[in-house]
XYZ file of C-alpha atoms in Angstrom:
652
model
C -0.037 -0.065 -0.374
C 2.964 2.641 0.584
C 3.553 2.651 -3.210
C 0.042 4.301 -3.354
C 1.622 7.160 -1.731
C 4.988 7.748 -2.460
C 4.987 10.460 -4.582
C 5.524 9.130 -8.312
C 3.134 9.532 -10.872
C 2.092 7.267 -13.936
C 4.618 8.081 -16.573
C 2.650 9.725 -18.846
C 1.579 11.992 -16.535
C 5.037 13.708 -15.929
C 6.479 14.519 -12.516
C 4.217 17.343 -10.735
C 5.999 19.684 -8.971
C 3.687 21.167 -6.213
C 2.235 19.443 -3.334
C -0.684 17.722 -2.995
C -2.150 17.911 0.428
C -4.724 14.758 -0.226
C -1.952 12.256 -0.517
C -1.216 12.040 2.821
C -5.203 11.916 4.322
C -7.837 9.249 5.167
C -10.339 8.339 2.431
C -13.525 6.184 3.136
C -16.182 5.843 0.886
C -20.301 5.039 1.153
C -19.756 1.624 -0.506
C -17.630 -0.452 -2.712
C -17.926 -1.363 -6.227
C -15.445 -4.668 -6.808
C -12.463 -4.094 -5.620
C -12.299 -0.213 -7.094
C -11.382 1.295 -3.153
C -11.470 4.809 -2.195
C -7.645 5.189 -1.786
C -7.244 4.732 -5.803
C -8.545 8.288 -6.204
C -5.953 9.680 -3.951
C -2.935 7.256 -5.565
C -1.228 10.337 -7.520
C -2.368 8.835 -10.871
C -5.012 10.729 -13.085
C -5.085 7.246 -15.424
C -9.502 7.504 -16.108
C -9.452 3.722 -17.716
C -10.972 1.788 -15.216
C -9.122 -1.366 -16.171
C -5.946 0.537 -15.228
C -6.693 0.125 -11.582
C -6.619 4.186 -10.278
C -10.085 4.751 -9.755
C -12.395 4.390 -6.749
C -15.828 3.315 -7.502
C -18.686 2.871 -5.282
C -22.244 1.008 -5.529
C -25.195 2.134 -8.034
C -26.698 3.923 -4.546
C -28.820 6.629 -3.911
C -26.845 9.411 -2.819
C -23.060 7.836 -2.983
C -20.256 9.678 -1.692
C -16.320 9.924 -0.729
C -15.000 11.258 1.667
C -11.096 12.838 2.293
C -9.958 13.658 5.778
C -6.845 15.810 5.929
C -6.301 14.902 9.771
C -6.265 18.675 10.899
C -8.527 21.207 9.733
C -6.757 23.497 6.185
C -8.040 26.075 4.332
C -8.818 25.080 1.203
C -7.746 26.385 -1.767
C -8.662 24.137 -4.983
C -10.070 20.940 -5.582
C -8.825 19.160 -8.683
C -11.119 16.136 -9.969
C -10.310 13.497 -12.748
C -13.783 11.840 -14.245
C -13.637 8.341 -15.906
C -12.472 8.528 -19.282
C -13.665 5.095 -20.872
C -17.291 4.674 -19.977
C -20.073 7.011 -18.676
C -18.573 10.173 -17.553
C -22.067 11.827 -17.321
C -22.593 10.083 -13.838
C -20.227 12.827 -12.175
C -22.887 15.493 -13.041
C -24.260 17.124 -10.366
C -21.612 15.973 -7.536
C -20.813 18.476 -4.864
C -17.800 19.247 -3.449
C -18.463 19.518 0.244
C -15.636 20.994 2.861
C -15.480 21.458 6.418
C -14.920 20.255 10.300
C -18.557 18.640 10.562
C -19.190 14.783 10.401
C -22.935 15.084 10.012
C -24.306 12.981 7.414
C -21.267 11.792 6.720
C -19.769 15.097 6.099
C -22.115 15.899 3.180
C -23.632 18.614 5.490
C -20.409 20.900 4.997
C -20.460 23.841 2.954
C -20.018 23.722 -0.612
C -17.460 24.473 -2.394
C -18.450 23.859 -6.238
C -21.143 21.984 -8.147
C -19.866 19.556 -10.962
C -22.192 20.748 -14.052
C -20.385 18.788 -16.537
C -16.980 17.120 -16.769
C -15.766 15.439 -20.280
C -14.251 11.627 -20.391
C -11.172 11.768 -18.864
C -10.687 15.160 -17.811
C -9.508 16.662 -15.314
C -11.362 19.851 -13.487
C -10.091 22.161 -10.856
C -12.605 24.046 -8.523
C -11.616 27.228 -6.510
C -12.429 27.432 -3.376
C -11.687 30.559 -1.608
C -9.737 29.126 1.247
C -13.130 27.318 2.836
C -11.756 25.646 6.214
C -12.065 22.392 6.601
C -10.931 18.872 7.801
C -13.024 16.730 5.810
C -13.293 16.816 1.677
C -16.601 14.968 0.774
C -17.414 14.735 -2.894
C -21.339 13.330 -3.083
C -23.805 13.078 -5.849
C -26.839 13.989 -4.150
C -30.926 13.092 -5.031
C -30.697 10.358 -6.828
C -28.767 6.694 -7.430
C -25.515 6.079 -9.105
C -22.374 4.946 -8.927
C -19.517 7.745 -8.118
C -16.406 7.266 -10.048
C -13.586 9.255 -9.088
C -10.006 8.762 -10.971
C -8.392 11.322 -8.888
C -8.824 13.768 -6.062
C -6.254 16.285 -5.480
C -6.195 19.214 -3.126
C -4.549 22.253 -2.336
C -4.260 24.633 0.549
C -2.766 25.649 3.727
C -3.009 24.228 7.202
C -4.234 26.688 9.496
C -1.625 28.637 11.281
C 0.738 28.044 8.239
C 2.014 31.052 6.740
C 3.844 29.440 4.071
C 1.605 27.748 0.964
C 1.644 24.348 0.440
C 2.048 24.366 -3.618
C 5.003 25.787 -5.641
C 5.034 27.732 -8.922
C 6.257 27.804 -12.390
C 7.622 31.416 -11.876
C 10.525 30.021 -10.317
C 12.408 28.559 -13.434
C 11.990 31.673 -15.215
C 13.873 34.935 -15.859
C 13.052 38.518 -14.588
C 14.096 41.859 -15.433
C 12.652 45.628 -14.279
C 12.515 49.062 -15.222
C 14.811 50.335 -13.414
C 16.786 49.529 -10.193
C 16.440 50.461 -6.391
C 19.659 50.104 -4.255
C 20.393 46.294 -4.508
C 16.581 45.007 -4.778
C 16.574 43.036 -7.909
C 13.767 41.964 -9.896
C 15.290 37.866 -8.855
C 14.075 38.791 -5.309
C 10.771 38.123 -6.596
C 10.635 34.761 -7.475
C 12.769 33.409 -4.690
C 9.940 31.504 -3.230
C 9.585 33.421 0.113
C 7.458 35.893 1.002
C 8.871 37.915 3.318
C 7.451 41.208 3.184
C 9.579 43.272 5.132
C 12.209 44.913 3.297
C 15.154 44.566 5.412
C 14.901 40.734 4.810
C 16.199 40.762 1.781
C 12.826 39.274 -0.648
C 11.506 41.850 -2.174
C 12.632 43.511 -5.737
C 12.025 47.383 -5.640
C 12.178 50.088 -9.137
C 13.268 53.130 -8.485
C 10.299 56.208 -8.487
C 9.856 56.241 -12.334
C 7.245 57.241 -14.618
C 5.320 53.757 -15.166
C 7.360 51.007 -13.985
C 7.346 47.722 -14.402
C 8.273 44.214 -13.493
C 8.471 41.153 -16.174
C 8.932 37.528 -15.648
C 9.779 35.224 -19.015
C 8.702 32.247 -18.681
C 10.736 31.001 -21.372
C 7.897 29.340 -23.515
C 4.540 29.986 -23.237
C 1.856 28.903 -21.009
C -1.864 28.948 -20.311
C -1.539 30.989 -17.299
C -4.335 30.274 -14.163
C -3.840 32.360 -11.483
C -0.858 35.497 -10.805
C -0.141 35.704 -6.902
C 1.586 38.874 -5.829
C 2.497 39.685 -1.934
C 2.748 43.225 -0.926
C 4.864 45.108 1.298
C 4.595 44.878 4.522
C 6.709 47.205 7.049
C 5.987 50.449 4.596
C 3.760 51.943 2.210
C 1.460 49.420 1.114
C -0.770 51.725 -1.160
C 1.990 52.369 -3.599
C 0.693 48.676 -5.533
C -2.883 50.452 -5.960
C -3.625 50.170 -9.524
C -1.000 48.086 -10.752
C -1.914 45.639 -13.674
C -1.008 41.783 -14.530
C -0.093 41.935 -18.330
C 0.008 38.542 -20.284
C 1.051 37.382 -23.752
C 3.909 37.036 -26.259
C 4.614 40.559 -27.419
C 7.610 42.628 -25.875
C 5.776 45.732 -27.411
C 5.848 48.615 -24.711
C 8.339 45.610 -22.913
C 5.482 43.363 -22.795
C 3.122 46.217 -21.312
C 0.810 46.083 -24.081
C 0.058 42.647 -23.536
C -3.743 42.240 -22.712
C -4.050 42.453 -19.213
C -5.470 39.753 -16.598
C -6.468 42.146 -13.711
C -6.006 45.238 -11.986
C -4.937 45.769 -8.183
C -7.132 47.851 -7.020
C -5.703 47.742 -3.024
C -3.912 44.922 -1.294
C -3.188 45.455 2.453
C 0.137 45.313 3.862
C 2.313 42.155 3.575
C -0.798 40.135 2.361
C -0.918 38.240 -0.574
C -3.555 38.235 -3.233
C -4.597 35.435 -6.019
C -5.663 36.834 -9.479
C -7.491 34.653 -11.889
C -6.595 34.749 -15.745
C -8.642 32.162 -17.019
C -5.828 30.213 -18.876
C -4.531 33.497 -20.953
C -1.851 32.620 -22.849
C 1.590 33.951 -22.980
C 5.312 33.771 -22.408
C 5.631 37.194 -20.480
C 4.154 37.821 -17.439
C 4.189 41.810 -16.688
C 3.136 43.976 -13.273
C 3.219 47.477 -14.391
C 1.647 50.681 -12.904
C 0.519 53.098 -15.198
C -0.554 56.594 -15.553
C 2.124 57.851 -12.810
C 5.233 57.948 -11.003
C 5.713 55.316 -8.328
C 7.542 52.701 -6.462
C 7.182 49.126 -7.881
C 7.860 46.808 -4.817
C 6.907 43.136 -5.260
C 8.010 40.929 -2.298
C 6.935 37.730 -4.099
C 5.110 36.789 -7.971
C 3.682 33.112 -8.178
C 2.560 31.755 -11.197
C 0.448 28.287 -12.007
C -0.175 27.497 -15.357
C 0.123 24.569 -18.302
C 2.613 24.520 -20.823
C 1.039 24.731 -24.228
C 0.741 21.157 -25.684
C 0.781 19.608 -22.312
C -1.741 17.511 -21.235
C -0.434 17.705 -17.591
C -0.726 20.676 -15.842
C 2.775 22.099 -14.636
C 1.060 23.460 -11.266
C -2.138 23.648 -9.942
C -4.871 25.602 -11.695
C -6.924 27.416 -9.048
C -9.594 27.841 -11.677
C -12.638 25.969 -13.439
C -12.887 26.538 -16.677
C -15.569 28.926 -16.515
C -17.391 30.224 -13.589
C -21.106 29.805 -13.643
C -23.544 32.238 -12.950
C -27.375 31.402 -12.812
C -28.384 35.087 -14.174
C -26.164 37.201 -13.259
C -25.687 41.045 -14.255
C -27.750 41.461 -17.824
C -27.460 43.841 -20.703
C -29.558 43.350 -23.432
C -32.715 44.241 -25.335
C -33.795 45.444 -28.326
C -31.835 48.436 -29.610
C -32.622 51.772 -27.604
C -34.659 49.715 -25.129
C -33.527 49.827 -21.732
C -34.054 46.735 -19.324
C -35.030 47.287 -15.622
C -34.381 43.844 -13.511
C -35.680 42.866 -9.940
C -33.214 42.738 -6.764
C -34.261 39.590 -4.731
C -33.330 41.512 -1.730
C -36.272 44.295 -2.003
C -38.853 41.956 -1.122
C -36.973 40.748 2.333
C -36.958 41.786 6.223
C -33.844 43.043 7.419
C -32.527 43.720 11.280
C -29.343 44.512 12.309
C -26.820 44.489 15.913
C -28.071 48.119 16.808
C -28.832 51.244 15.229
C -26.736 54.312 14.986
C -29.281 57.376 15.312
C -31.874 56.928 12.793
C -29.894 54.688 9.834
C -32.374 51.916 10.238
C -31.265 48.637 8.290
C -34.360 48.899 5.716
C -32.239 51.793 3.922
C -29.299 49.344 2.647
C -32.604 47.685 0.390
C -34.117 50.613 -0.475
C -32.649 50.357 -3.927
C -30.801 53.428 -3.703
C -26.918 53.570 -4.194
C -26.613 56.828 -2.647
C -23.284 56.765 -0.596
C -22.853 59.945 1.373
C -24.120 59.461 5.027
C -26.594 62.418 4.948
C -28.670 61.452 1.789
C -30.405 59.077 4.417
C -29.674 55.821 2.013
C -27.340 53.961 4.229
C -27.703 51.262 7.172
C -25.223 52.102 9.945
C -24.534 50.212 13.594
C -23.441 51.160 16.634
C -19.938 50.738 16.970
C -20.003 47.663 18.728
C -18.109 44.146 18.590
C -19.015 41.835 15.482
C -21.324 44.156 14.289
C -23.858 42.316 11.943
C -26.596 43.083 9.748
C -28.965 40.394 8.684
C -31.624 39.941 5.261
C -34.227 37.444 5.591
C -35.123 36.441 2.317
C -38.635 34.642 3.457
C -37.555 31.267 2.066
C -34.319 29.775 0.854
C -32.543 30.647 -2.446
C -29.639 29.665 -4.281
C -27.361 32.892 -4.266
C -25.331 34.067 -7.208
C -24.121 37.287 -6.119
C -24.421 40.023 -3.448
C -23.428 43.451 -4.638
C -22.379 45.956 -1.912
C -21.936 49.967 -1.916
C -19.510 51.242 0.522
C -20.024 54.356 2.336
C -18.714 57.550 0.486
C -18.015 60.906 2.116
C -16.323 59.267 5.079
C -14.433 55.889 6.529
C -14.141 53.578 3.821
C -12.166 51.177 5.619
C -14.626 50.240 8.046
C -15.781 47.515 5.480
C -12.316 45.941 5.486
C -12.368 42.573 6.938
C -16.452 42.319 6.481
C -18.031 38.627 5.852
C -20.907 37.773 3.551
C -22.395 34.546 5.281
C -25.276 32.702 3.510
C -27.403 29.759 4.916
C -30.324 28.705 6.781
C -29.258 29.084 10.166
C -29.682 31.797 12.746
C -27.369 30.185 14.782
C -25.148 33.264 16.331
C -27.992 35.469 14.607
C -26.827 33.969 11.379
C -23.541 34.749 11.470
C -22.523 30.766 11.329
C -23.733 30.316 8.064
C -21.295 29.652 5.405
C -18.991 32.209 4.255
C -19.476 33.557 0.626
C -16.458 35.989 0.643
C -14.731 38.400 2.506
C -14.122 42.213 1.486
C -10.553 42.857 2.110
C -11.025 46.222 0.776
C -13.443 48.863 -0.757
C -12.737 52.321 -2.065
C -15.063 55.258 -1.156
C -18.597 55.088 -2.353
C -17.752 52.348 -4.834
C -19.774 48.548 -4.776
C -18.714 45.280 -5.470
C -20.009 42.411 -6.544
C -19.456 38.844 -4.818
C -20.088 35.703 -6.562
C -21.521 33.105 -3.969
C -22.103 30.136 -6.522
C -25.491 29.286 -6.400
C -25.093 29.172 -1.918
C -27.876 28.251 -0.180
C -29.950 30.295 1.695
C -32.959 31.899 3.391
C -30.208 34.488 5.299
C -27.523 36.716 3.929
C -25.754 38.279 6.579
C -23.152 40.857 6.435
C -20.947 40.688 9.658
C -17.230 42.348 10.982
C -15.767 39.552 13.158
C -13.759 40.460 15.380
C -13.243 43.601 16.353
C -15.361 46.614 17.423
C -16.583 48.511 14.605
C -19.588 50.801 13.090
C -20.884 48.561 9.891
C -22.198 50.754 7.684
C -23.675 49.801 4.187
C -25.512 51.683 1.251
C -26.730 49.457 -0.454
C -27.521 45.317 -0.234
C -28.432 44.427 -3.761
C -28.610 40.033 -4.031
C -29.367 37.815 -6.903
C -30.363 34.205 -7.062
C -33.074 31.941 -7.783
C -35.742 30.430 -5.207
C -35.313 26.326 -5.020
C -37.753 24.414 -7.152
C -37.719 27.308 -9.577
C -36.329 27.179 -12.762
C -37.023 30.668 -14.133
C -34.439 33.119 -12.432
C -36.221 35.592 -10.047
C -34.114 38.394 -10.926
C -31.212 40.593 -12.181
C -29.113 42.798 -10.023
C -30.584 46.343 -9.370
C -32.311 48.554 -11.565
C -29.989 48.957 -14.307
C -30.478 51.866 -16.985
C -27.211 51.085 -19.027
C -26.933 48.838 -21.857
C -23.549 48.109 -23.489
C -24.527 46.433 -26.602
C -27.274 48.637 -27.122
C -26.660 50.178 -30.491
C -23.583 47.444 -31.300
C -23.643 45.865 -34.902
C -23.689 42.272 -34.910
C -22.429 40.111 -38.205
C -22.030 36.072 -38.764
C -19.650 33.862 -40.667
C -22.731 32.754 -42.606
C -26.964 32.536 -42.561
C -29.145 29.355 -41.806
C -32.260 30.294 -42.804
C -33.768 33.297 -41.457
C -31.857 32.841 -37.604
C -30.098 36.319 -38.358
C -27.090 37.430 -36.286
C -29.228 40.206 -34.382
C -31.566 37.565 -32.922
C -28.632 37.100 -30.253
C -28.694 40.289 -28.596
C -32.643 41.027 -28.899
C -32.829 40.993 -25.144
C -34.681 37.675 -25.020
C -33.211 34.494 -23.682
C -36.215 31.977 -25.017
C -33.749 28.988 -26.338
C -36.633 27.386 -28.495
C -35.511 27.877 -32.024
C -38.984 28.136 -33.014
C -39.809 31.132 -30.870
C -37.424 33.151 -33.188
C -34.796 34.386 -31.055
C -31.761 32.570 -31.869
C -28.933 33.487 -34.289
C -28.032 30.295 -36.346
C -24.671 29.830 -39.129
C -24.303 27.372 -41.482
C -22.600 23.949 -40.937
C -19.554 25.407 -41.687
C -16.077 24.941 -41.042
C -14.904 27.222 -37.722
C -18.068 29.016 -37.948
C -18.169 32.544 -36.018
C -20.319 35.401 -34.520
C -18.958 38.733 -34.137
C -20.203 41.912 -32.019
C -18.793 45.323 -32.654
C -19.832 47.976 -29.815
C -18.300 50.785 -31.792
C -15.907 51.813 -29.619
C -13.286 49.839 -26.985
C -14.830 48.627 -23.904
C -13.228 47.315 -20.474
C -15.171 43.640 -20.353
C -16.399 42.337 -17.819
C -18.534 39.396 -18.677
C -20.291 38.029 -21.474
C -23.107 35.504 -20.906
C -24.172 32.960 -23.386
C -27.549 31.445 -23.668
C -27.737 27.894 -25.516
C -29.803 26.419 -27.339
C -33.027 24.320 -25.665
C -35.093 22.217 -28.137
C -32.064 20.411 -29.409
C -28.456 19.649 -29.924
C -26.681 21.626 -26.520
C -23.596 19.812 -27.288
C -22.807 22.176 -30.470
C -21.698 24.769 -28.759
C -18.986 22.807 -26.570
C -15.712 23.992 -27.439
C -16.701 27.610 -28.484
C -14.976 30.326 -27.500
C -14.807 33.957 -26.684
C -12.474 36.017 -28.015
C -12.127 40.267 -27.177
C -9.752 43.147 -28.684
C -9.591 45.541 -31.492
C -8.343 43.503 -34.172
C -10.312 42.230 -37.079
C -7.370 39.610 -38.465
C -9.286 36.547 -39.470
C -12.333 38.593 -38.597
C -11.776 39.397 -34.767
C -11.406 35.435 -34.691
C -7.238 36.305 -33.017
C -8.055 38.732 -30.638
C -6.963 37.669 -26.900
C -9.220 34.630 -25.526
C -11.414 35.334 -22.419
C -12.746 31.734 -22.320
C -13.700 28.324 -23.833
C -17.295 26.901 -23.407
C -16.754 23.268 -22.096
C -19.980 22.430 -21.929
C -23.846 24.179 -21.971
C -26.713 22.465 -20.547
C -29.633 22.364 -23.011
C -31.494 26.045 -22.410
C -29.178 27.213 -19.915
C -27.608 30.409 -19.410
C -23.429 30.680 -18.290
C -21.630 34.265 -17.691
C -18.275 33.925 -18.081
C -15.653 36.406 -16.552
C -13.152 38.361 -18.838
C -11.206 40.710 -16.077
C -11.283 43.844 -17.874
C -10.110 42.666 -20.943
C -9.838 45.620 -23.436
C -11.792 45.690 -26.787
C -14.374 46.867 -29.459
C -15.196 43.319 -30.561
C -16.619 40.532 -29.109
C -16.715 37.406 -30.851
C -17.861 33.813 -30.115
C -16.514 31.342 -32.692
C -16.283 27.161 -32.475
C -12.584 26.616 -34.444
C -11.185 23.558 -35.829
C -14.465 21.747 -36.907
C -17.358 21.668 -39.421
C -20.359 23.002 -37.042
C -23.526 25.056 -36.563
C -23.227 28.174 -34.438
C -26.054 28.912 -32.367
C -26.442 31.975 -29.722
C -29.875 32.336 -28.209
C -28.850 35.402 -26.366
C -25.465 37.025 -25.603
C -24.950 39.891 -23.004
C -21.765 41.639 -22.034
C -21.022 43.713 -19.151
C -18.274 46.605 -18.782
C -16.825 50.143 -19.349
C -15.951 51.938 -22.172
C -12.491 53.283 -21.851
C -11.804 56.684 -20.646
C -15.292 56.772 -18.555
C -15.190 56.773 -14.681
C -18.567 55.453 -14.203
C -19.058 51.936 -15.101
C -21.512 50.675 -18.065
C -22.364 47.924 -16.022
C -21.573 46.366 -12.441
C -17.970 45.265 -11.910
C -17.688 41.852 -11.135
C -15.348 41.701 -7.967
C -13.944 38.048 -7.256
C -12.340 37.515 -3.980
């Protein structure tokens, strides 16, 4: 049995360069099919043919489950699952990943990290768990009889109390350069594997105080970049990093700073590390640059995960699903000239808070008004208490997609820092013991941020500031989601008065019958072709559809609705491309996402992290296919504008 935990993987998978904390755990499952023991799922081998003897399988039971005991609590970053390859991949559909410290219902009552909507045969997918805390990691298929087959389960995280990460990164083997050198703080210090954040510890790179300072990592070959993690200076001036951009690509124009943007660092607290998700952006070069001002650029560590192009095994943990799925998030569609308005499910709820400051009642946070000056009388405020909280009762249980919070604008925005969003059905500790959706690290004065809760289930939405005495001020709380048992969404975020697509032009590679490209932006998600609301191309090689927004935008999200009455698999493998070029009809622009799978009639939202472009293309590369789009919705902000045209998605 020791060979199963010797750290050595099958040769066709390559040698791993990171630590998988699952390998040291104990496993159990609900039942045993033949000899397919649960230990096979943590043997370090992603072989997916059952005959290779590396997959665990339960019997065909109701609600089958598999549980990993890590022996102590961890903050779980990612869980990667490999599906069976030689048969019946659909069996994994609907499985849930649960993480926590409870053994109620064999651990299946712990908070949910993710739902596996679909996995192709023999593939591996990584699900991001955002530091959820727990000793137990469960995979469970609720609600039906099924075989549960797991050909590998890999987990990354950090033992509670540890400051060092358990996984390594591909940056360590690269070459680095920066725009200038401050004293002896050479660029190599940012990839020395040490997150020490005090400058005197000799582990941070620093440029001079120049205009547009930059730092560049050369990975020596092209990678699909999943995440970039940055550690900020801890002993001084953390605000210097604010506004820095992460750029990824293969060009050295402007020293690499013209490459597509993965993310903007709006704020980082002193000495902290933050991970930015880059969705498989392709590039040899990773740049950190502070545009538009004179500044010192200080980086106390830069860590990168990704996969070399052409490799089938990842070179480090992916830290990200191929797409982030919400049910009906922020929506911009509609016939040309039409303004859409949607409901915010918080508006119909009841609210309470831990105490009352003057007349700033909790109802003000759901009045539909984002006014952020306290004198405008639209913000709720508690007294300066220990662990202040605010709770929304939705009156019945919902699957919560997003929570958007507006911070006070005229004073003291830092008070919200560290607040937690909690969602669930329990009133233990006034609801503050429910599972956590997100932590608000920072919000600028008067801004609104949206946090993605991935369908967490609950009647209660709490905002709480744990661990200190503070005023809790909320100038608006908006919630989107779907009532359990409903198939139609209950509404979308806030009352929106902007429409990114309004006035845009569309074209596609060919026309099937009368299914014109304009149908994909008519504001209707009807997914039956006979309803006359889907665009369709002919069955061509590399079919495409293109939206011209008429000027460049920073694109936050693209939501696509798939055909519902037939052939949903046609969309599989489609790519979303965004940029300003019309090379290859716009299909050569940088890629935001790949649509690995969409169920019939569903809508999925893909996060594009502010990618810049005038053109949004949907293209199916590499094969002959019909391209059918029953709705395409886009959110973003026109370049040069300070007011958003739609809410920015803030992922934690």
